[in-house]
Short mmCIF file of C-alpha atoms in Angstrom, two decimals:
data_model
loop_
_atom_site.label_atom_id
_atom_site.label_comp_id
_atom_site.label_asym_id
_atom_site.label_seq_id
_atom_site.Cartn_x
_atom_site.Cartn_y
_atom_site.Cartn_z
CA UNK A 1 -38.78 -90.97 8.29
CA UNK A 2 -39.98 -88.09 6.27
CA UNK A 3 -37.34 -85.78 7.75
CA UNK A 4 -34.58 -88.15 6.90
CA UNK A 5 -35.82 -88.45 3.38
CA UNK A 6 -35.87 -84.70 3.01
CA UNK A 7 -32.35 -84.44 4.30
CA UNK A 8 -31.21 -87.07 1.88
CA UNK A 9 -32.86 -85.29 -0.97
CA UNK A 10 -31.04 -82.07 -0.11
CA UNK A 11 -27.77 -83.82 -0.06
CA UNK A 12 -28.51 -85.20 -3.49
CA UNK A 13 -29.03 -81.74 -5.00
CA UNK A 14 -26.31 -80.29 -7.19
CA UNK A 15 -23.72 -78.05 -5.56
CA UNK A 16 -24.94 -75.01 -7.46
CA UNK A 17 -28.52 -75.20 -6.03
CA UNK A 18 -30.24 -75.47 -2.67
CA UNK A 19 -33.76 -75.93 -1.38
CA UNK A 20 -35.75 -72.95 -0.13
CA UNK A 21 -39.36 -73.37 0.91
CA UNK A 22 -39.68 -76.59 -1.05
CA UNK A 23 -38.13 -75.14 -4.23
CA UNK A 24 -34.67 -75.37 -5.60
CA UNK A 25 -32.91 -72.00 -5.88
CA UNK A 26 -29.80 -71.73 -8.08
CA UNK A 27 -26.72 -70.67 -6.19
CA UNK A 28 -25.16 -67.34 -7.29
CA UNK A 29 -22.37 -67.68 -9.82
CA UNK A 30 -19.03 -65.86 -9.46
CA UNK A 31 -18.30 -63.23 -12.09
CA UNK A 32 -15.72 -64.27 -14.63
CA UNK A 33 -12.45 -62.28 -14.70
CA UNK A 34 -12.39 -59.30 -17.05
CA UNK A 35 -11.04 -60.23 -20.45
CA UNK A 36 -11.88 -63.95 -20.06
CA UNK A 37 -14.08 -65.62 -22.67
CA UNK A 38 -16.99 -65.69 -20.23
CA UNK A 39 -16.74 -62.06 -19.19
CA UNK A 40 -19.32 -59.53 -20.42
CA UNK A 41 -18.29 -57.16 -23.18
CA UNK A 42 -15.77 -57.79 -25.90
CA UNK A 43 -13.45 -60.64 -24.90
CA UNK A 44 -9.72 -59.88 -24.80
CA UNK A 45 -9.92 -56.03 -24.86
CA UNK A 46 -9.15 -53.60 -22.02
CA UNK A 47 -11.65 -50.81 -21.79
CA UNK A 48 -9.40 -49.00 -19.28
CA UNK A 49 -6.47 -49.04 -21.70
CA UNK A 50 -8.59 -47.58 -24.46
CA UNK A 51 -9.70 -44.72 -22.23
CA UNK A 52 -6.12 -43.90 -21.29
CA UNK A 53 -5.16 -43.52 -24.93
CA UNK A 54 -8.14 -41.28 -25.64
CA UNK A 55 -7.38 -39.16 -22.54
CA UNK A 56 -3.76 -38.80 -23.63
CA UNK A 57 -4.86 -37.64 -27.09
CA UNK A 58 -7.14 -35.02 -25.59
CA UNK A 59 -4.45 -33.82 -23.17
CA UNK A 60 -1.69 -33.71 -25.78
CA UNK A 61 -2.40 -30.15 -27.07
CA UNK A 62 -2.55 -28.82 -23.52
CA UNK A 63 0.66 -30.63 -22.60
CA UNK A 64 2.42 -29.23 -25.67
CA UNK A 65 1.35 -25.68 -24.80
CA UNK A 66 2.32 -26.21 -21.16
CA UNK A 67 5.74 -27.42 -22.18
CA UNK A 68 6.27 -24.60 -24.67
CA UNK A 69 5.01 -21.77 -22.46
CA UNK A 70 6.01 -22.95 -18.98
CA UNK A 71 8.47 -25.83 -18.88
CA UNK A 72 10.79 -24.66 -21.64
CA UNK A 73 11.13 -21.04 -20.32
CA UNK A 74 11.88 -22.37 -16.83
CA UNK A 75 14.51 -24.81 -18.07
CA UNK A 76 16.10 -22.22 -20.38
CA UNK A 77 16.15 -19.57 -17.63
CA UNK A 78 17.97 -21.96 -15.30
CA UNK A 79 20.41 -22.79 -18.12
CA UNK A 80 20.95 -19.13 -19.09
CA UNK A 81 21.56 -18.09 -15.49
CA UNK A 82 24.90 -19.94 -15.53
CA UNK A 83 26.28 -17.90 -18.45
CA UNK A 84 27.73 -14.41 -18.72
CA UNK A 85 26.17 -11.27 -20.16
CA UNK A 86 26.96 -12.21 -23.76
CA UNK A 87 25.76 -15.78 -23.24
CA UNK A 88 28.93 -17.30 -24.65
CA UNK A 89 31.01 -17.86 -21.53
CA UNK A 90 30.15 -20.10 -18.58
CA UNK A 91 29.84 -17.98 -15.46
CA UNK A 92 29.03 -20.64 -12.90
CA UNK A 93 27.44 -19.17 -9.80
CA UNK A 94 28.66 -15.62 -10.45
CA UNK A 95 25.20 -14.38 -11.44
CA UNK A 96 23.69 -15.81 -8.25
CA UNK A 97 26.51 -14.28 -6.24
CA UNK A 98 25.60 -10.92 -7.76
CA UNK A 99 22.08 -11.22 -6.34
CA UNK A 100 23.46 -10.98 -2.81
CA UNK A 101 26.33 -8.54 -3.39
CA UNK A 102 24.77 -5.88 -5.64
CA UNK A 103 23.19 -3.14 -3.49
CA UNK A 104 20.33 -2.49 -5.92
CA UNK A 105 19.29 -6.14 -6.05
CA UNK A 106 19.65 -6.52 -2.28
CA UNK A 107 17.28 -3.56 -1.89
CA UNK A 108 14.84 -5.33 -4.22
CA UNK A 109 15.02 -8.49 -2.08
CA UNK A 110 14.44 -6.46 1.10
CA UNK A 111 11.49 -4.63 -0.43
CA UNK A 112 10.00 -7.91 -1.63
CA UNK A 113 10.16 -9.20 1.94
CA UNK A 114 8.34 -6.04 3.11
CA UNK A 115 5.70 -6.54 0.42
CA UNK A 116 5.13 -10.22 1.29
CA UNK A 117 4.75 -9.48 5.00
CA UNK A 118 2.61 -6.35 4.97
CA UNK A 119 0.60 -6.12 1.72
CA UNK A 120 -1.26 -9.48 1.97
CA UNK A 121 -1.71 -9.14 5.73
CA UNK A 122 -3.20 -5.64 5.59
CA UNK A 123 -5.41 -6.49 2.59
CA UNK A 124 -6.72 -9.65 4.26
CA UNK A 125 -7.30 -7.89 7.58
CA UNK A 126 -9.21 -5.05 5.93
CA UNK A 127 -11.21 -7.52 3.86
CA UNK A 128 -12.14 -9.41 7.02
CA UNK A 129 -13.16 -6.23 8.84
CA UNK A 130 -15.23 -4.96 5.90
CA UNK A 131 -16.94 -8.34 5.43
CA UNK A 132 -17.90 -8.64 9.09
CA UNK A 133 -19.00 -5.03 9.57
CA UNK A 134 -21.13 -4.92 6.41
CA UNK A 135 -22.87 -8.23 7.07
CA UNK A 136 -25.78 -6.75 9.02
CA UNK A 137 -26.19 -3.27 7.58
CA UNK A 138 -28.78 -2.51 4.95
CA UNK A 139 -26.40 -0.77 2.56
CA UNK A 140 -23.69 -3.42 2.93
CA UNK A 141 -24.01 -4.55 -0.69
CA UNK A 142 -23.49 -1.02 -1.99
CA UNK A 143 -20.45 -0.60 0.26
CA UNK A 144 -18.97 -3.89 -0.96
CA UNK A 145 -19.52 -2.78 -4.55
CA UNK A 146 -17.63 0.46 -3.94
CA UNK A 147 -14.75 -1.30 -2.17
CA UNK A 148 -14.52 -3.99 -4.87
CA UNK A 149 -14.70 -1.51 -7.75
CA UNK A 150 -10.90 -0.84 -7.89
CA UNK A 151 -10.47 -4.48 -8.97
CA UNK A 152 -12.04 -3.47 -12.28
CA UNK A 153 -9.18 -1.01 -12.85
CA UNK A 154 -5.96 -2.19 -14.42
CA UNK A 155 -2.68 -1.92 -12.53
CA UNK A 156 -1.53 0.69 -15.05
CA UNK A 157 -4.56 2.90 -14.44
CA UNK A 158 -4.27 2.46 -10.67
CA UNK A 159 -0.61 3.47 -10.84
CA UNK A 160 -1.47 6.65 -12.74
CA UNK A 161 -4.23 7.47 -10.24
CA UNK A 162 -1.94 7.11 -7.24
CA UNK A 163 0.91 8.96 -8.96
CA UNK A 164 -1.48 11.93 -8.94
CA UNK A 165 -2.74 11.19 -5.42
CA UNK A 166 0.84 11.30 -4.09
CA UNK A 167 1.81 14.45 -5.98
CA UNK A 168 3.83 16.75 -3.73
CA UNK A 169 1.86 19.88 -4.66
CA UNK A 170 -1.18 20.11 -2.35
CA UNK A 171 -3.24 21.72 -5.10
CA UNK A 172 -2.86 18.52 -7.18
CA UNK A 173 -2.07 15.69 -4.77
CA UNK A 174 -5.07 14.56 -2.72
CA UNK A 175 -2.93 12.95 -0.01
CA UNK A 176 -0.94 16.12 0.62
CA UNK A 177 -4.02 18.32 0.39
CA UNK A 178 -5.64 16.34 3.22
CA UNK A 179 -2.41 16.20 5.22
CA UNK A 180 -1.76 19.93 4.89
CA UNK A 181 -5.38 20.70 5.80
CA UNK A 182 -5.12 18.66 9.00
CA UNK A 183 -1.72 20.19 9.85
CA UNK A 184 -2.89 23.76 9.35
CA UNK A 185 -5.92 23.06 11.53
CA UNK A 186 -3.74 22.36 14.55
CA UNK A 187 -0.64 24.40 13.69
CA UNK A 188 -0.62 28.07 12.78
CA UNK A 189 0.73 28.64 9.31
CA UNK A 190 3.24 31.28 8.38
CA UNK A 191 1.83 34.63 7.35
CA UNK A 192 4.68 36.04 5.24
CA UNK A 193 7.08 33.38 3.96
CA UNK A 194 10.35 34.67 2.48
CA UNK A 195 9.74 38.23 3.73
CA UNK A 196 12.94 40.06 4.73
CA UNK A 197 14.29 43.59 5.26
CA UNK A 198 16.62 45.44 2.90
CA UNK A 199 20.12 46.36 4.16
CA UNK A 200 19.09 50.00 4.51
CA UNK A 201 16.12 49.14 6.72
CA UNK A 202 16.20 49.56 10.51
CA UNK A 203 16.17 45.76 10.96
CA UNK A 204 18.95 43.19 11.02
CA UNK A 205 19.09 39.40 11.00
CA UNK A 206 19.40 37.81 14.44
CA UNK A 207 19.81 34.16 13.46
CA UNK A 208 17.28 31.37 13.23
CA UNK A 209 15.19 33.31 10.72
CA UNK A 210 14.42 36.17 13.12
CA UNK A 211 14.97 39.92 12.67
CA UNK A 212 15.49 42.60 15.37
CA UNK A 213 15.68 46.35 15.39
CA UNK A 214 19.21 47.74 15.20
CA UNK A 215 18.64 49.88 18.29
CA UNK A 216 16.31 49.85 21.32
CA UNK A 217 12.93 51.55 21.00
CA UNK A 218 11.51 54.25 23.26
CA UNK A 219 8.12 55.75 23.96
CA UNK A 220 7.21 58.72 21.80
CA UNK A 221 9.34 57.47 18.90
CA UNK A 222 7.19 55.57 16.36
CA UNK A 223 8.88 52.39 15.17
CA UNK A 224 9.07 51.56 11.48
CA UNK A 225 9.28 47.88 10.47
CA UNK A 226 9.40 47.80 6.65
CA UNK A 227 9.76 44.46 4.85
CA UNK A 228 10.03 43.32 1.26
CA UNK A 229 9.85 39.98 -0.53
CA UNK A 230 6.19 39.20 0.16
CA UNK A 231 4.42 37.83 -2.89
CA UNK A 232 1.14 39.58 -3.73
CA UNK A 233 -0.67 36.23 -3.46
CA UNK A 234 0.60 35.83 0.11
CA UNK A 235 -0.68 39.21 1.29
CA UNK A 236 -3.80 39.03 3.50
CA UNK A 237 -6.93 39.71 1.49
CA UNK A 238 -8.18 42.26 4.03
CA UNK A 239 -4.89 44.19 4.30
CA UNK A 240 -5.35 47.97 4.22
CA UNK A 241 -3.04 50.77 3.14
CA UNK A 242 -0.37 51.31 5.77
CA UNK A 243 -0.40 54.44 7.87
CA UNK A 244 1.57 56.04 10.67
CA UNK A 245 0.57 54.98 14.20
CA UNK A 246 -1.54 57.11 16.46
CA UNK A 247 0.09 59.11 19.26
CA UNK A 248 0.98 56.75 22.09
CA UNK A 249 -0.25 57.12 25.62
CA UNK A 250 1.08 56.08 29.04
CA UNK A 251 4.55 55.44 27.67
CA UNK A 252 3.40 52.84 25.13
CA UNK A 253 5.45 51.90 22.06
CA UNK A 254 3.74 52.27 18.69
CA UNK A 255 4.85 51.48 15.19
CA UNK A 256 3.94 50.33 11.70
CA UNK A 257 4.87 47.12 9.88
CA UNK A 258 4.23 47.31 6.16
CA UNK A 259 5.30 46.04 2.79
CA UNK A 260 7.81 48.65 1.62
CA UNK A 261 7.03 48.15 -2.06
CA UNK A 262 5.07 50.35 -4.45
CA UNK A 263 3.46 48.73 -7.47
CA UNK A 264 4.75 50.21 -10.72
CA UNK A 265 7.88 51.57 -9.07
CA UNK A 266 8.61 54.76 -7.23
CA UNK A 267 8.34 55.35 -3.52
CA UNK A 268 11.07 55.84 -0.94
CA UNK A 269 12.62 53.21 1.35
CA UNK A 270 11.69 53.33 5.04
CA UNK A 271 8.78 55.67 4.23
CA UNK A 272 5.11 54.70 4.18
CA UNK A 273 4.12 55.60 0.63
CA UNK A 274 0.61 55.72 -0.78
CA UNK A 275 -0.65 52.31 -1.90
CA UNK A 276 1.73 50.29 0.31
CA UNK A 277 -0.14 47.74 2.42
CA UNK A 278 0.15 46.90 6.08
CA UNK A 279 1.38 43.44 7.12
CA UNK A 280 -1.71 42.32 8.99
CA UNK A 281 -1.06 39.69 11.65
CA UNK A 282 2.72 40.15 11.77
CA UNK A 283 3.91 39.19 15.26
CA UNK A 284 6.13 41.71 17.07
CA UNK A 285 7.98 40.90 20.32
CA UNK A 286 9.74 43.25 22.72
CA UNK A 287 12.92 41.55 24.02
CA UNK A 288 15.08 42.71 26.92
CA UNK A 289 18.08 40.66 28.12
CA UNK A 290 16.93 37.72 26.04
CA UNK A 291 13.42 37.62 27.54
CA UNK A 292 10.17 38.59 25.83
CA UNK A 293 8.52 41.33 27.85
CA UNK A 294 5.64 42.20 25.52
CA UNK A 295 3.97 40.92 22.35
CA UNK A 296 1.67 42.50 19.77
CA UNK A 297 0.32 41.84 16.29
CA UNK A 298 -0.01 44.34 13.48
CA UNK A 299 -3.50 45.40 12.45
CA UNK A 300 -4.92 45.55 8.95
CA UNK A 301 -3.13 48.87 8.36
CA UNK A 302 0.12 47.57 9.85
CA UNK A 303 -0.01 49.53 13.10
CA UNK A 304 0.73 47.92 16.45
CA UNK A 305 1.00 49.03 20.09
CA UNK A 306 3.20 47.64 22.88
CA UNK A 307 2.79 48.47 26.57
CA UNK A 308 5.21 50.68 28.52
CA UNK A 309 7.14 47.57 29.58
CA UNK A 310 8.66 47.52 26.07
CA UNK A 311 10.39 50.88 26.58
CA UNK A 312 14.13 50.45 26.03
CA UNK A 313 13.80 46.94 24.61
CA UNK A 314 14.59 45.72 21.11
CA UNK A 315 11.73 44.68 18.86
CA UNK A 316 11.99 41.22 17.32
CA UNK A 317 10.12 39.68 14.44
CA UNK A 318 10.15 35.94 15.29
CA UNK A 319 10.86 33.28 12.70
CA UNK A 320 7.28 32.00 12.79
CA UNK A 321 6.36 35.03 10.67
CA UNK A 322 8.64 33.93 7.83
CA UNK A 323 8.91 30.16 7.76
CA UNK A 324 8.03 28.36 4.56
CA UNK A 325 4.44 27.09 4.33
CA UNK A 326 3.91 23.45 5.18
CA UNK A 327 3.62 21.50 1.93
CA UNK A 328 2.92 18.08 3.35
CA UNK A 329 4.86 14.83 3.09
CA UNK A 330 7.06 13.65 0.26
CA UNK A 331 5.12 10.42 -0.25
CA UNK A 332 7.27 9.32 -3.17
CA UNK A 333 10.59 10.16 -1.55
CA UNK A 334 13.18 7.51 -0.62
CA UNK A 335 11.65 6.91 2.81
CA UNK A 336 7.93 6.52 2.06
CA UNK A 337 7.83 5.36 -1.55
CA UNK A 338 7.47 1.65 -0.72
CA UNK A 339 4.74 2.15 1.95
CA UNK A 340 2.99 4.51 -0.45
CA UNK A 341 2.92 1.93 -3.25
CA UNK A 342 1.78 -0.76 -0.81
CA UNK A 343 -1.09 1.57 0.09
CA UNK A 344 -2.18 1.69 -3.55
CA UNK A 345 -2.01 -2.12 -3.72
CA UNK A 346 -4.19 -2.45 -0.61
CA UNK A 347 -6.67 -0.02 -2.17
CA UNK A 348 -7.02 -2.38 -5.12
CA UNK A 349 -6.98 -5.80 -3.44
CA UNK A 350 -8.83 -5.24 -0.16
CA UNK A 351 -12.08 -5.55 -2.12
CA UNK A 352 -10.97 -8.91 -3.53
CA UNK A 353 -10.26 -10.18 -0.02
CA UNK A 354 -13.56 -8.79 1.26
CA UNK A 355 -15.65 -10.59 -1.39
CA UNK A 356 -14.03 -13.99 -0.79
CA UNK A 357 -14.25 -13.65 2.99
CA UNK A 358 -17.88 -12.48 2.78
CA UNK A 359 -18.70 -15.60 0.75
CA UNK A 360 -17.12 -17.77 3.44
CA UNK A 361 -18.90 -15.80 6.14
CA UNK A 362 -22.26 -16.44 4.49
CA UNK A 363 -21.67 -20.19 4.81
CA UNK A 364 -21.01 -20.21 8.55
CA UNK A 365 -23.62 -22.04 10.67
CA UNK A 366 -25.62 -19.30 12.33
CA UNK A 367 -26.71 -21.54 15.19
CA UNK A 368 -23.14 -21.60 16.55
CA UNK A 369 -22.91 -17.82 16.56
CA UNK A 370 -26.31 -17.42 18.18
CA UNK A 371 -25.51 -20.10 20.76
CA UNK A 372 -22.35 -18.23 21.73
CA UNK A 373 -24.30 -15.00 22.14
CA UNK A 374 -26.92 -16.78 24.24
CA UNK A 375 -24.13 -18.14 26.46
CA UNK A 376 -23.06 -14.57 27.19
CA UNK A 377 -20.24 -13.99 24.69
CA UNK A 378 -19.93 -10.43 23.41
CA UNK A 379 -19.40 -9.60 19.73
CA UNK A 380 -15.63 -9.37 20.05
CA UNK A 381 -15.46 -12.81 21.67
CA UNK A 382 -17.72 -14.28 18.99
CA UNK A 383 -15.55 -12.74 16.30
CA UNK A 384 -12.24 -13.85 17.83
CA UNK A 385 -13.16 -17.33 19.06
CA UNK A 386 -15.74 -18.51 16.54
CA UNK A 387 -15.85 -16.42 13.36
CA UNK A 388 -12.11 -16.18 12.70
CA UNK A 389 -11.29 -19.87 13.45
CA UNK A 390 -14.13 -21.06 11.21
CA UNK A 391 -12.99 -18.71 8.45
CA UNK A 392 -9.39 -19.94 8.69
CA UNK A 393 -9.54 -21.93 5.39
CA UNK A 394 -10.89 -18.92 3.50
CA UNK A 395 -8.38 -16.57 5.11
CA UNK A 396 -5.59 -18.97 4.12
CA UNK A 397 -6.77 -18.96 0.50
CA UNK A 398 -6.85 -15.16 0.38
CA UNK A 399 -3.51 -14.76 2.13
CA UNK A 400 -1.68 -17.29 -0.05
CA UNK A 401 -3.17 -15.86 -3.24
CA UNK A 402 -2.07 -12.34 -2.34
CA UNK A 403 1.41 -13.54 -1.31
CA UNK A 404 1.93 -15.10 -4.74
CA UNK A 405 0.57 -11.93 -6.31
CA UNK A 406 2.91 -9.55 -4.51
CA UNK A 407 5.99 -11.65 -5.28
CA UNK A 408 5.57 -10.68 -8.93
CA UNK A 409 4.40 -7.08 -8.40
CA UNK A 410 5.72 -4.84 -11.17
CA UNK A 411 3.16 -2.46 -12.63
CA UNK A 412 2.57 -0.26 -9.61
CA UNK A 413 6.27 0.14 -8.87
CA UNK A 414 7.04 1.01 -12.49
CA UNK A 415 4.29 3.63 -12.75
CA UNK A 416 4.18 5.23 -9.30
CA UNK A 417 7.85 5.46 -8.27
CA UNK A 418 9.55 8.52 -9.83
CA UNK A 419 12.97 8.12 -11.39
CA UNK A 420 14.71 9.53 -8.32
CA UNK A 421 13.13 6.89 -6.06
CA UNK A 422 13.01 3.83 -8.29
CA UNK A 423 16.07 2.30 -6.66
CA UNK A 424 14.46 2.73 -3.24
CA UNK A 425 11.14 1.21 -4.40
CA UNK A 426 12.80 -1.59 -6.35
CA UNK A 427 11.38 -5.12 -6.21
CA UNK A 428 12.55 -8.36 -7.82
CA UNK A 429 10.11 -8.33 -10.74
CA UNK A 430 11.02 -4.73 -11.55
CA UNK A 431 14.73 -5.49 -11.20
CA UNK A 432 14.25 -8.48 -13.52
CA UNK A 433 12.88 -6.10 -16.14
CA UNK A 434 15.72 -3.64 -15.63
CA UNK A 435 18.41 -6.33 -15.72
CA UNK A 436 17.03 -8.19 -18.72
CA UNK A 437 15.77 -5.30 -20.85
CA UNK A 438 17.40 -2.17 -19.43
CA UNK A 439 20.11 0.01 -20.89
CA UNK A 440 22.92 -2.33 -19.81
CA UNK A 441 21.00 -5.58 -20.17
CA UNK A 442 22.51 -8.69 -18.62
CA UNK A 443 20.36 -11.74 -19.35
CA UNK A 444 22.51 -13.84 -17.07
CA UNK A 445 21.63 -11.78 -14.02
CA UNK A 446 18.04 -11.40 -15.22
CA UNK A 447 17.70 -15.18 -15.53
CA UNK A 448 19.16 -15.63 -12.05
CA UNK A 449 16.54 -13.22 -10.66
CA UNK A 450 13.82 -15.19 -12.47
CA UNK A 451 15.07 -18.42 -10.91
CA UNK A 452 15.13 -16.75 -7.48
CA UNK A 453 11.51 -15.65 -7.93
CA UNK A 454 10.59 -19.21 -8.88
CA UNK A 455 12.27 -20.56 -5.77
CA UNK A 456 10.39 -18.04 -3.62
CA UNK A 457 7.03 -18.97 -5.16
CA UNK A 458 7.49 -22.77 -4.87
CA UNK A 459 7.17 -22.98 -1.03
CA UNK A 460 3.97 -20.92 -1.14
CA UNK A 461 2.59 -23.13 -3.91
CA UNK A 462 3.48 -26.30 -2.00
CA UNK A 463 1.73 -24.94 1.07
CA UNK A 464 -1.33 -24.16 -1.03
CA UNK A 465 -1.38 -27.63 -2.62
CA UNK A 466 -0.98 -29.30 0.76
CA UNK A 467 -3.83 -27.24 2.18
CA UNK A 468 -6.09 -28.10 -0.78
CA UNK A 469 -5.39 -31.82 -0.36
CA UNK A 470 -6.05 -31.59 3.35
CA UNK A 471 -9.38 -29.90 2.70
CA UNK A 472 -10.24 -32.57 0.13
CA UNK A 473 -9.74 -35.38 2.65
CA UNK A 474 -12.28 -33.90 5.06
#
């Protein structure tokens, strides 16, 4: 009876309340729609709409600047690319056709492709290697500071530095000084470049830069090998005054090789005069029937001795005595100018790549690396299978950033490449400058190059945006 009464009482309660533990609890009310008279806040006004207006007002100055500095130049460049040099006649696609028919511009396109492939890849690879190798060493921070320091130098200053580094003269160019030093360590340098006999001397040219005696030599007849044309700076520092050879023994051949030149004038040809120096180190060969039967080198006083086997042979001064000294590599010549400039770019930007990759490396979970080492993986396997895959997002950021950067490279090419090699080192940004502002300026072609650069950058930018969005969804 009591239960039934309770049930009846509950049924009699209003719809917006219910009994709980003997008490009536009001039922929750549904929120009124926004903007309705019962809604909280000011009735009839849209807060969202007000915020959009305020946001648009704040963005308006930025949008105006973006339109004036970015959108308008792009639109005008596209428009101008369809007109001729004077800008008065419609040229259609002629300017774009020039991009693929003009040899200079085609070279610029080819060089840009080389830049995009090699410069970012090498810089990123070096940055990765530096970041990994310096992670555990005590002086790693100091090393990173030194490698990153070129980033503080402007492109103009870096170009001037490497113009001097690549100087062809070894006494000025660091690259050639090192190269020549290594070469001369493993290859014997010439002792007397440009030395030669006079017509009245007992020597004659034998082809290939060699000289031979005009007649065979015999024991008991001292041989005279006078030469001229040796610069005083090229004479050995320990050369002594030349003198006649000692009396031979056992049928040996003796002789003297000397610089037949007297300072201040005077002296007689083919005669060892006072003050004339011996050609120390000059190589002398005895040749019979085209074969070398004996070899000797002149002493400090120019004297030399050949064994009895040289009797009746001709004496030959081989070309190695007279070849030009090795002056290194023409780094800024047509063949190596582009790799040389890429080297200067890598010098600047490898530090940038290293710093970003090192930051990503610091965030890697160490427990994964240690677990791999505990499981028996060596350092190379850890690097290849764990470190590099986990650094892939950072490596992509560095690589894409450098690719966009090299597409517009200009400063280094302009400063480093000499006038004789500028066509060989040409890139699109530099050709854009030459076409638009050069001696025979053609803004139509220059605008077409600018549009081409834009089209080359867009795919890289789209890839970057897609990657950023993908990372944001994780």
